[in-house]
mmCIF file of C-alpha atoms in Angstrom:
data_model
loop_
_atom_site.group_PDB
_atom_site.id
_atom_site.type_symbol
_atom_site.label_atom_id
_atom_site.label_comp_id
_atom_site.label_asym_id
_atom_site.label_seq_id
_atom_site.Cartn_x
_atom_site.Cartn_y
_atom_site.Cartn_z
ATOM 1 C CA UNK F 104 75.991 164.429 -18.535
ATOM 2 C CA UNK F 105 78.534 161.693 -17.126
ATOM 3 C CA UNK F 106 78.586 159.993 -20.035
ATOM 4 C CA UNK F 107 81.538 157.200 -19.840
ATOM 5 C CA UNK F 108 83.845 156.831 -22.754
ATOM 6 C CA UNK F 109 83.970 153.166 -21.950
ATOM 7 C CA UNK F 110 80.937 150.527 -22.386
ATOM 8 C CA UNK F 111 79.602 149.648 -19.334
ATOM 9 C CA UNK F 112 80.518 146.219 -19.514
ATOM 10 C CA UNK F 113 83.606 147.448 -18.554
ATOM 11 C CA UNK F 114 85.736 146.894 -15.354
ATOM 12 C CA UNK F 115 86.013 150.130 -13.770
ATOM 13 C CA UNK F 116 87.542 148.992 -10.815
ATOM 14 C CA UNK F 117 90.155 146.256 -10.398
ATOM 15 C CA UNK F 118 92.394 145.133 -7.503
ATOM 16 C CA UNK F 119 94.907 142.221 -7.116
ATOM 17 C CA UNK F 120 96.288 140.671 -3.764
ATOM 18 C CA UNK F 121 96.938 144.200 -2.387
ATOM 19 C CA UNK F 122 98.163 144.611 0.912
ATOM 20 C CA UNK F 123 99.160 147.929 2.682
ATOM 21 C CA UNK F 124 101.540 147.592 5.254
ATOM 22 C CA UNK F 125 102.232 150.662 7.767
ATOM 23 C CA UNK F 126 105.215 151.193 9.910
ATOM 24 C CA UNK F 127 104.461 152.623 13.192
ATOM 25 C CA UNK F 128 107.144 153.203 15.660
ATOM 26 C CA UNK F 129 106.223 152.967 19.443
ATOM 27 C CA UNK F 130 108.459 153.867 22.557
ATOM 28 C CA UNK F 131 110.170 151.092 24.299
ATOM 29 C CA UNK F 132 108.357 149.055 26.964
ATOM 30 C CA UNK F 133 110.908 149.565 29.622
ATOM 31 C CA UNK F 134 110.132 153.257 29.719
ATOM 32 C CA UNK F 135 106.279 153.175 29.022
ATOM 33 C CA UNK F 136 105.250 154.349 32.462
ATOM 34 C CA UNK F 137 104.902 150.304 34.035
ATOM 35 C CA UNK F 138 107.909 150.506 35.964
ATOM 36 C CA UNK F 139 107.496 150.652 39.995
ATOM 37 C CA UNK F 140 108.950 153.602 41.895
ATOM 38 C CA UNK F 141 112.344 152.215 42.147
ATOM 39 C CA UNK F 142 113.001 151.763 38.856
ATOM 40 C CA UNK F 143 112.260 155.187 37.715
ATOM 41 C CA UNK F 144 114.724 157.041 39.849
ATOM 42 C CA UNK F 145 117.500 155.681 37.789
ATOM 43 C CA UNK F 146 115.596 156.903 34.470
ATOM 44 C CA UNK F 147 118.118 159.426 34.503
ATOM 45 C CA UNK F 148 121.136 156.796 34.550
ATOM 46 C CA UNK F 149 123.356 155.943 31.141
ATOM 47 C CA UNK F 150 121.077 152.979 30.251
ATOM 48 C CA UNK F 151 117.329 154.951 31.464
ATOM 49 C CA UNK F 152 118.679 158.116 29.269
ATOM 50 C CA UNK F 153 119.215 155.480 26.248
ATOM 51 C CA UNK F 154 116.008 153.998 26.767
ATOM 52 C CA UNK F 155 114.410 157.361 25.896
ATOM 53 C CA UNK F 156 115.516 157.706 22.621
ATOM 54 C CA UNK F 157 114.862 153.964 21.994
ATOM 55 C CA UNK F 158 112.347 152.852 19.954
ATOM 56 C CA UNK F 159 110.416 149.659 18.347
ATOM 57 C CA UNK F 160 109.187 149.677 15.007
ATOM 58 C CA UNK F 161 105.704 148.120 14.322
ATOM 59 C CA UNK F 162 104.128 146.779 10.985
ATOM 60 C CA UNK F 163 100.956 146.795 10.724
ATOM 61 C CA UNK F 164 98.647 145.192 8.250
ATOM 62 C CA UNK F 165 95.996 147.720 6.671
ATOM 63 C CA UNK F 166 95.051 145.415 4.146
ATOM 64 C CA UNK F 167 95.704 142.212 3.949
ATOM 65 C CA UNK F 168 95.883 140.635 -0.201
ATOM 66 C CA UNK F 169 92.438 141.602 -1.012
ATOM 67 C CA UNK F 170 91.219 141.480 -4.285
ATOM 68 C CA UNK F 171 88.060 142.468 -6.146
ATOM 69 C CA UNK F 172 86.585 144.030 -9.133
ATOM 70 C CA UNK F 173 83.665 146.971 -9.310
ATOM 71 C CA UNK F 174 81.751 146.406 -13.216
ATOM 72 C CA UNK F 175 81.069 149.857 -14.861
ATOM 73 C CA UNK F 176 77.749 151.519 -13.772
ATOM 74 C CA UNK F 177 77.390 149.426 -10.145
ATOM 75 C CA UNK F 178 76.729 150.778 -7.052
ATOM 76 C CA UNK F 179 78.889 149.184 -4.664
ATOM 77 C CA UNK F 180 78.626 149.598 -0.456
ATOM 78 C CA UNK F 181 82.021 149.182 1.082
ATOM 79 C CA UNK F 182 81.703 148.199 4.847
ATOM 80 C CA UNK F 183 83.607 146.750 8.017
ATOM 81 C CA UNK F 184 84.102 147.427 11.621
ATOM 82 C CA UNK F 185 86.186 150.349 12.280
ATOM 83 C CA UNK F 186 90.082 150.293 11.750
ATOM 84 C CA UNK F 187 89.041 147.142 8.741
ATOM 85 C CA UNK F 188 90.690 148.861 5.910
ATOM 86 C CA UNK F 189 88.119 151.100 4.501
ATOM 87 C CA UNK F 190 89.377 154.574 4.404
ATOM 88 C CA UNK F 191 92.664 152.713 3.398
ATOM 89 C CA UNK F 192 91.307 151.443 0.364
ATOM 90 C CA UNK F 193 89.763 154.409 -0.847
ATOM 91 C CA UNK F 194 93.209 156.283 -0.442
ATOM 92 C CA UNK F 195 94.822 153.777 -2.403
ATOM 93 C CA UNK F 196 91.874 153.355 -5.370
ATOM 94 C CA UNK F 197 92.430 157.475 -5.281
ATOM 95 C CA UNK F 198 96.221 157.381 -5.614
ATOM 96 C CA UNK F 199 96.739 159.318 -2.352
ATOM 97 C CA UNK F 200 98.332 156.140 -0.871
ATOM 98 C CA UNK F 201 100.047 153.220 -2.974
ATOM 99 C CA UNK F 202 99.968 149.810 -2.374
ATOM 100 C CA UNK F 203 102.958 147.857 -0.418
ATOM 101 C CA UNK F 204 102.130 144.628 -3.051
ATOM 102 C CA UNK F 205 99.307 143.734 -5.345
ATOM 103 C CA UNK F 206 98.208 145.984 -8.357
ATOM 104 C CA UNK F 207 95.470 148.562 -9.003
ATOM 105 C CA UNK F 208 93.990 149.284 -11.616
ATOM 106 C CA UNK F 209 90.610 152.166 -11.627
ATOM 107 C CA UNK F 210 89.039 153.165 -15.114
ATOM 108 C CA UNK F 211 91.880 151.538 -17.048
ATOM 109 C CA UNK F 212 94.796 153.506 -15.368
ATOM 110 C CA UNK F 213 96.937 153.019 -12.723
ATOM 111 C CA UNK F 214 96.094 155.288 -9.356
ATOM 112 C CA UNK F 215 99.896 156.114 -8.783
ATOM 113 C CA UNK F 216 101.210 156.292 -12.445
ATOM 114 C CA UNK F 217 97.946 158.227 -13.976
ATOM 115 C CA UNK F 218 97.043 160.535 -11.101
ATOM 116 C CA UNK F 219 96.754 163.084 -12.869
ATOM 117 C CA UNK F 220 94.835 161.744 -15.867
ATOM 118 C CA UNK F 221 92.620 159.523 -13.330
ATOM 119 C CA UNK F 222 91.134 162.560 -11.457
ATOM 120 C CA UNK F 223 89.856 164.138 -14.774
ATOM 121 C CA UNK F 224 87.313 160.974 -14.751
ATOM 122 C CA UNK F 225 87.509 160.539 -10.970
ATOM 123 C CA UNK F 226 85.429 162.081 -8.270
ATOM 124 C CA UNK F 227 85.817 161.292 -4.680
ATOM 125 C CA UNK F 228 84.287 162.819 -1.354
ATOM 126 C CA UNK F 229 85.367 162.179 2.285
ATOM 127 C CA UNK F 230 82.598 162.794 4.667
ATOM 128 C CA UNK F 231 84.941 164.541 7.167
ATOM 129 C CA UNK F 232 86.532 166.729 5.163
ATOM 130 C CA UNK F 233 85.923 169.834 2.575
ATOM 131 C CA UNK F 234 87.174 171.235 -0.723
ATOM 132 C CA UNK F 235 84.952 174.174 -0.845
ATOM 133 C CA UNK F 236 86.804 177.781 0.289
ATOM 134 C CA UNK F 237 86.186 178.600 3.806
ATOM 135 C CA UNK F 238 86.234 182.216 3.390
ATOM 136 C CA UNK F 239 84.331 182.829 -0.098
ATOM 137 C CA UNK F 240 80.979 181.684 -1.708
ATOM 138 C CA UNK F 241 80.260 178.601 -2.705
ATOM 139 C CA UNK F 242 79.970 179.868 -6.250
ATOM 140 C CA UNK F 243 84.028 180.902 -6.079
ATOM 141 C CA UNK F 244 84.548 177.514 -5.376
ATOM 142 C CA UNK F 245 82.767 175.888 -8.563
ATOM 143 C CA UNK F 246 84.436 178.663 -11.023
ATOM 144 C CA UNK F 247 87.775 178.081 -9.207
ATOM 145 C CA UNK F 248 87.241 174.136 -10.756
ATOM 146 C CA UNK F 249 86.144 175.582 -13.452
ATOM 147 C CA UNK F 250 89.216 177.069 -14.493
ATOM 148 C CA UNK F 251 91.489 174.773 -12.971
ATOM 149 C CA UNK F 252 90.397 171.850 -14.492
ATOM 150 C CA UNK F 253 89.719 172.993 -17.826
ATOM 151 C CA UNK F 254 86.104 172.184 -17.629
ATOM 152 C CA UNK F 255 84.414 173.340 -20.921
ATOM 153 C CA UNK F 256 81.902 176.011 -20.712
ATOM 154 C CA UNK F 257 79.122 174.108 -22.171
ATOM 155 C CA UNK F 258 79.505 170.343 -19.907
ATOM 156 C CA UNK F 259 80.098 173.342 -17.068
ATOM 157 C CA UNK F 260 76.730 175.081 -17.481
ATOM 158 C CA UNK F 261 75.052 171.660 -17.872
ATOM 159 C CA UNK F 262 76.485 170.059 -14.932
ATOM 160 C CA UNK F 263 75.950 173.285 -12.677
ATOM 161 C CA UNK F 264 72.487 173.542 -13.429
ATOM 162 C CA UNK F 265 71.396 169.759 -12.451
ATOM 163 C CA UNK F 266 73.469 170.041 -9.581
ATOM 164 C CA UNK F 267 72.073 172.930 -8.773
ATOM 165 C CA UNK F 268 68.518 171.620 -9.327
ATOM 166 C CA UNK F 269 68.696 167.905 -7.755
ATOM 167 C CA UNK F 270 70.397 168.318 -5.163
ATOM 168 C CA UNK F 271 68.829 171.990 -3.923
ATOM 169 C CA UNK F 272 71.899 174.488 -3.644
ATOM 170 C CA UNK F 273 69.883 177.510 -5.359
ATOM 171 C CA UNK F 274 69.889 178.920 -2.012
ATOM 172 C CA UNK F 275 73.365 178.311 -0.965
ATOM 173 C CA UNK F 276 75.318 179.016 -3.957
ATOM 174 C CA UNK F 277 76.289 182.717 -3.145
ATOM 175 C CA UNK F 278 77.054 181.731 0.707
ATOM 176 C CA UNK F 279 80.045 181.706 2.031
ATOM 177 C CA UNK F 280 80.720 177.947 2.970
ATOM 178 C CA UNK F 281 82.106 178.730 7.094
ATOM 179 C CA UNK F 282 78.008 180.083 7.030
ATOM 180 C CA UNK F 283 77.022 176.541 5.786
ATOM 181 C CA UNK F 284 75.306 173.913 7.842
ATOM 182 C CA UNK F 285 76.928 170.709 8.061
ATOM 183 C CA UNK F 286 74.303 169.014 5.281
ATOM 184 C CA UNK F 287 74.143 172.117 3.318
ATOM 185 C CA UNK F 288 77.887 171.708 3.215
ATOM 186 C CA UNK F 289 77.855 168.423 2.167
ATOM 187 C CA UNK F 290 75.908 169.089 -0.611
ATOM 188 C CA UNK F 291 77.881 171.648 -1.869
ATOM 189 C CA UNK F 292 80.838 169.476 -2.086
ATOM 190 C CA UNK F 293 79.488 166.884 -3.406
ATOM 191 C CA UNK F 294 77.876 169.205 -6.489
ATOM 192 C CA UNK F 295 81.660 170.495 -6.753
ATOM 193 C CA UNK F 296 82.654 167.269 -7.363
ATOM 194 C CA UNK F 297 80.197 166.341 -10.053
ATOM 195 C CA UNK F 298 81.416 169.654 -12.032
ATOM 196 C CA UNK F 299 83.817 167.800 -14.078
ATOM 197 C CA UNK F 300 81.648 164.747 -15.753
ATOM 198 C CA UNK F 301 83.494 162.026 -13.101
ATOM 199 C CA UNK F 302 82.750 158.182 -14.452
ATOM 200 C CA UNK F 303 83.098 157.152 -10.876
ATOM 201 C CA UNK F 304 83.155 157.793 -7.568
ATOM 202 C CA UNK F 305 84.371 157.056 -4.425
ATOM 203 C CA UNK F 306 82.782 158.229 -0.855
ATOM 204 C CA UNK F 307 83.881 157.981 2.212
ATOM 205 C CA UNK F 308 81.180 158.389 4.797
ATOM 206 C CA UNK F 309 79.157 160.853 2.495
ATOM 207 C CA UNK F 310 76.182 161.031 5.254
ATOM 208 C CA UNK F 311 78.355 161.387 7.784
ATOM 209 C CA UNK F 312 76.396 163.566 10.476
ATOM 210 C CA UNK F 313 73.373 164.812 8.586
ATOM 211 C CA UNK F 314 69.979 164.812 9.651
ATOM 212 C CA UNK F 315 67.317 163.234 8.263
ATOM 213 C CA UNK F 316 66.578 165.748 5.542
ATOM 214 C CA UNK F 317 69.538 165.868 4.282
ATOM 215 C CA UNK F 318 70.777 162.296 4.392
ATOM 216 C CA UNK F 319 67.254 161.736 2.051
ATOM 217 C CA UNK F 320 68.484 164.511 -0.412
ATOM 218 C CA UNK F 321 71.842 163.019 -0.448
ATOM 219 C CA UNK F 322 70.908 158.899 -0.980
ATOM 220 C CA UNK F 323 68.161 159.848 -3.602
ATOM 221 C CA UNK F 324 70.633 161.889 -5.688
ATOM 222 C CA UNK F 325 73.353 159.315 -5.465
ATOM 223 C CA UNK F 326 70.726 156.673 -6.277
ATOM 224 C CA UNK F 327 69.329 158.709 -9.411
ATOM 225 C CA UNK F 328 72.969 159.541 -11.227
ATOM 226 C CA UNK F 329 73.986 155.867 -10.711
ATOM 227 C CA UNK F 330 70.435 154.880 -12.653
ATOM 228 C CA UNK F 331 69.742 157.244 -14.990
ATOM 229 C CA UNK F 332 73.630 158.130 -15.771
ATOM 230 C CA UNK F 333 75.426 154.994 -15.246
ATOM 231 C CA UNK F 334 77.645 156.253 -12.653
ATOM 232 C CA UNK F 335 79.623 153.740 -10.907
ATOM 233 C CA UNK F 336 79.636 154.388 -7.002
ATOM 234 C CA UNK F 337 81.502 152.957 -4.069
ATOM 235 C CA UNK F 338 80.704 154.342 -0.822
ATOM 236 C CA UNK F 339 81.463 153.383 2.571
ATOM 237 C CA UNK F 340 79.232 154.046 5.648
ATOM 238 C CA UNK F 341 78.522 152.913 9.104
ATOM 239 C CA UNK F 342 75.122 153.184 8.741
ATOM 240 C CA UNK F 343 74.090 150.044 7.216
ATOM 241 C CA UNK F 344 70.177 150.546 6.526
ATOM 242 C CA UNK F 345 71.430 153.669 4.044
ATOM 243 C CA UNK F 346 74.108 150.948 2.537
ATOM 244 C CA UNK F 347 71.121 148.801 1.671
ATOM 245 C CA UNK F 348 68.955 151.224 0.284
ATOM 246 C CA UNK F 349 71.642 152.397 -2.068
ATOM 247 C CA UNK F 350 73.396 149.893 -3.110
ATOM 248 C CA UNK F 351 73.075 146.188 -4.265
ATOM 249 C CA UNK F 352 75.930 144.833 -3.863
ATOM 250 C CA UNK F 353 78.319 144.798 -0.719
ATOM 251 C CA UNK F 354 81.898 143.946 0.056
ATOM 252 C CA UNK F 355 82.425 143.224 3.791
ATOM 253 C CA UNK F 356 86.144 143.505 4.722
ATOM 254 C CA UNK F 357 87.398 142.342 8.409
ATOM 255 C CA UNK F 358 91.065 142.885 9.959
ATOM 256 C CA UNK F 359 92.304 143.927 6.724
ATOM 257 C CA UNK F 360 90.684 140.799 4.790
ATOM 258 C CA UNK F 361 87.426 140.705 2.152
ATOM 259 C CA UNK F 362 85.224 138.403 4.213
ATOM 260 C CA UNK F 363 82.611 138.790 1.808
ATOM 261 C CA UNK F 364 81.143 140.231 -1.815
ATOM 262 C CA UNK F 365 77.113 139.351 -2.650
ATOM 263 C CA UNK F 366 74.150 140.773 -1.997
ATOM 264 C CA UNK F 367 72.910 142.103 1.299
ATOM 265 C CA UNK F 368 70.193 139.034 1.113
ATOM 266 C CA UNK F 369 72.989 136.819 0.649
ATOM 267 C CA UNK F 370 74.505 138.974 3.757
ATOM 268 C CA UNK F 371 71.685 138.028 5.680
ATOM 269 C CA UNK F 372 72.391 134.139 4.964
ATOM 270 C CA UNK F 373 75.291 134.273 6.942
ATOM 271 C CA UNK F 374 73.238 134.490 10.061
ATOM 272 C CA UNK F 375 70.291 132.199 9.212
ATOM 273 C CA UNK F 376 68.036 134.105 7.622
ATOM 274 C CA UNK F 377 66.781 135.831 10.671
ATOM 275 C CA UNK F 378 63.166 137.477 10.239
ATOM 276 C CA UNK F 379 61.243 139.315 12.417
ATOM 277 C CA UNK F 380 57.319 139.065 12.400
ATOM 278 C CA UNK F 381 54.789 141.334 13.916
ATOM 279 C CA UNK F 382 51.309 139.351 14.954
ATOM 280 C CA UNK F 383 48.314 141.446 16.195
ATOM 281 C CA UNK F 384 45.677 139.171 18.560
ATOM 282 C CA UNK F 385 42.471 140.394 20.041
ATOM 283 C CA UNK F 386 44.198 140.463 22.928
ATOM 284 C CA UNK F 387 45.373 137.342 24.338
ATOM 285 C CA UNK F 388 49.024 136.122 24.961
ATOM 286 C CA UNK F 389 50.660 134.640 22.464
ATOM 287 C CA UNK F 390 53.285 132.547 22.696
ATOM 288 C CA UNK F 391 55.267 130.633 19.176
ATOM 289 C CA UNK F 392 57.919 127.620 19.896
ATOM 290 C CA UNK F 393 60.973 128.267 17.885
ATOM 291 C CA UNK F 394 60.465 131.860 18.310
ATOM 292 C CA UNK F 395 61.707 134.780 20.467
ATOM 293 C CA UNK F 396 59.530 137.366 21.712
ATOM 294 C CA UNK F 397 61.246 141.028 21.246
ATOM 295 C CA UNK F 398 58.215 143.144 22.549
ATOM 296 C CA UNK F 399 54.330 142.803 23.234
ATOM 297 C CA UNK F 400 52.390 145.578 23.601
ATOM 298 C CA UNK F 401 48.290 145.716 24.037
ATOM 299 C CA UNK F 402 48.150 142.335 21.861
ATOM 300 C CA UNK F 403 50.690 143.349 19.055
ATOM 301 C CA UNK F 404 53.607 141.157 19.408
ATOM 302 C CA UNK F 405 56.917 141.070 17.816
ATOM 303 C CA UNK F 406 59.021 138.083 17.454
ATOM 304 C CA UNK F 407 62.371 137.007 15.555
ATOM 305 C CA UNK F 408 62.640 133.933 13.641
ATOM 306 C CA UNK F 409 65.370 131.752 11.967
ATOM 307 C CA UNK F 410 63.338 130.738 8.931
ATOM 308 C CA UNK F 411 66.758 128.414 8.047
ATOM 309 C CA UNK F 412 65.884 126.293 10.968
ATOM 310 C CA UNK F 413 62.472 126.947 11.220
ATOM 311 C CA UNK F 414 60.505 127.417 7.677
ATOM 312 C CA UNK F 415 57.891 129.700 6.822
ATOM 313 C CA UNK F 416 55.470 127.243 5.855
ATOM 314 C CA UNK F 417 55.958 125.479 9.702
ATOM 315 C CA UNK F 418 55.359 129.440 11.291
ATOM 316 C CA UNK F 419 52.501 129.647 9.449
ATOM 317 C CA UNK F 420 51.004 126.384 10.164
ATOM 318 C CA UNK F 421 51.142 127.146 13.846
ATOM 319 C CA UNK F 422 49.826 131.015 13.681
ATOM 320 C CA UNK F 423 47.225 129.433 12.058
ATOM 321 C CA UNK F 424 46.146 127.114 14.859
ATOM 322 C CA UNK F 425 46.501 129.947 17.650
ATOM 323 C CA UNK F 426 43.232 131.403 19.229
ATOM 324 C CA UNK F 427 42.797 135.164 18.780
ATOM 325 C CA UNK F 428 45.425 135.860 15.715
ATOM 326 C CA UNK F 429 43.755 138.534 13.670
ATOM 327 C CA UNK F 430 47.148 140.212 11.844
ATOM 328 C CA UNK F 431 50.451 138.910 10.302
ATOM 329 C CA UNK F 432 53.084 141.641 9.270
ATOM 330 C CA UNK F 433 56.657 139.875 8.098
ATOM 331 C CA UNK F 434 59.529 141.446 7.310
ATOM 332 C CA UNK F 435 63.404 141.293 7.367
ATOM 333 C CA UNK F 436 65.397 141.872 10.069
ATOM 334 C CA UNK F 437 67.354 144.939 10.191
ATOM 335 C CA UNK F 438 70.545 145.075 8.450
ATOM 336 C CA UNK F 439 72.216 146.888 11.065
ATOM 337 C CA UNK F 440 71.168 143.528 13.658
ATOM 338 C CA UNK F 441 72.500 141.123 10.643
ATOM 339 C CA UNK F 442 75.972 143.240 10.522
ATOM 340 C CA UNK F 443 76.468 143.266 14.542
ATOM 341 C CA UNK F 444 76.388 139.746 14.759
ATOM 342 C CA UNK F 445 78.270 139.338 11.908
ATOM 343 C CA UNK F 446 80.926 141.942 13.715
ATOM 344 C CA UNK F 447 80.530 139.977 16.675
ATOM 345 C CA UNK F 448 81.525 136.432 14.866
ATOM 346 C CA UNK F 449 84.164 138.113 13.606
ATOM 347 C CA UNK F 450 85.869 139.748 16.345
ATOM 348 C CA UNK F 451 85.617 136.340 18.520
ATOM 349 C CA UNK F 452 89.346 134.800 18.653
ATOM 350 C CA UNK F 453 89.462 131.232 16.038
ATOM 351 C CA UNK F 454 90.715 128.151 18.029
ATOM 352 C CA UNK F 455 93.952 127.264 16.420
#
């Protein structure tokens, strides 16, 4: 099952100062609706008639010479703000888009001169969107693959019957997929994309909606082909705490730019190593210089800390020397905080 024909070694993914440029065109300002009251009653004269049919052509930058390369059998999270390039990228590492300049290159082939040969070892599964038919079973949907793709009976049977097992579409399999809820839906397409053997994958937003449940089904599955079968992975999500727990590597990408390509600890760097710390007392305030206080509740406080500035050894020494400290929980602080003020750095304008 998804075995590669390539070592893993390999590059499966490789891109090189690509930009995407769109062309948007966007009605003329003189006829936007900011005129005042006397200027519109001539919007029927020679020159307001001509300004109708005028228009302004706009370029935008979707990506912006980015380059990076994905190494057979990683799991790779793909994140930034909304409108950064994601979806874009995806489209283009999929062959549904093509780069304006730069060069792609995804299991060895190119994306707009392999297509065809590139989705036999491809798989790829946007969140929003659906391949199974809306008005049959699910099953109709597999064995229409099936027979369009050529998939031998044998790698079929094989690959239907883990699907079917790990990710829990027994159930669901003779449904038809309008009857489906959104998670069991998801599900199903993503077994129906895993029919054909793919050596990688690309998703777009892949827990998009679901519930708990289902999200858990979905990130434990992903998780267990990438380990156990050396499936390469690169997903995309706003939800950064299932980013982390999937992946362990991330490439953060900001107004069409890579920003930055490590590890989520190295992620965390960025902002100073922020940690949060939970200390329980037998019930008397507590207060910590160099510390913040986020909650307190019956003697269980919570506090954030920047162990860059001030080190763990130094937080310790003090909790040691307050009265009435009976419990110290540390941890990390949430990705998602890490990523909002990274967002937030980001989207403040650079003095010239």
């Amino acid at each position: 099952m998804f075995q590669a024909d390539t070592a893993l070694e390999d590059i499966a993914v490789k891109v090189e100062s690509v930009s995407k440029l769109f062309t948007q065109w966007q009605r003329n300002e003189e006829n936007s609706g900011k005129k005042d009251h006397s200027e519109k009653k001539n919007a029927f004269g020679k020159k307001g008639i001509g300004n109708l049919f005028r228009q302004e052509k706009k370029t935008v930058t979707a990506l912006d010479n980015v380059s990076f390369q994905i190494r057979q059998g990683e799991f790779v999270a793909y994140a930034g703000p909304n409108g950064a390039g994601k979806s874009t990228t995806m489209k283009l590492l999929s062959g549904i888009l093509q780069p304006t300049e730069g060069t792609i290159s995804v299991l060895g082939m190119s994306p707009e001169k392999d297509r065809i040969a590139l989705m036999k070892k491809l798989g790829v599964l946007f969140g929003n969107r659906t391949e199974l038919w809306w008005d049959h079973p699910v099953m109709q949907s597999f064995e229409w693959k099936k027979v369009v793709w050529d998939i031998p009976d044998a790698v079929y049977k094989r690959n239907l019957d883990m699907v079917t097992e790990l990710l829990d579409i027994g159930e669901i399999r003779n449904t038809f997929a309008r009857e489906l809820s959104l998670g069991q839906r998801m599900r199903a397409d993503l077994a129906m994309m895993l029919l054909h053997s793919p050596e990688l994958i690309l998703l777009d937003e892949p827990t998009l909606g679901l519930d708990v449940v289902a999200k858990r089904q979905m990130i434990d599955f992903l998780k267990r082909i990438n380990r156990e079968e050396g499936v390469t992975i690169l997903v995309t999500s706003h939800d950064m705490d299932d980013l982390e727990e999937m992946a362990r590597r991330i490439l953060m990408i900001s107004k069409g730019k890579l920003a930055f390509d490590g590890s989520f600890d190295g992620l965390r760097d960025i902002t100073g190593n922020l940690t949060h710390f939970i200390v329980t007392t037998d019930g008397r305030e507590l207060q910590l210089e160099g510390c913040r206080l986020l909650s307190e509740n019956r003697g269980v406080f919570e506090f954030e800390v920047d162990l860059s500035s001030l080190p763990v050894k130094v937080l310790l020494g003090r909790l040691s020397k307050a009265d009435g400290v009976m419990d110290v929980e540390i941890r990390k602080a949430p990705i998602e905080q890490v990523i909002a003020q990274i967002y937030q750095t980001w989207a403040e304008p650079t003095s010239e």
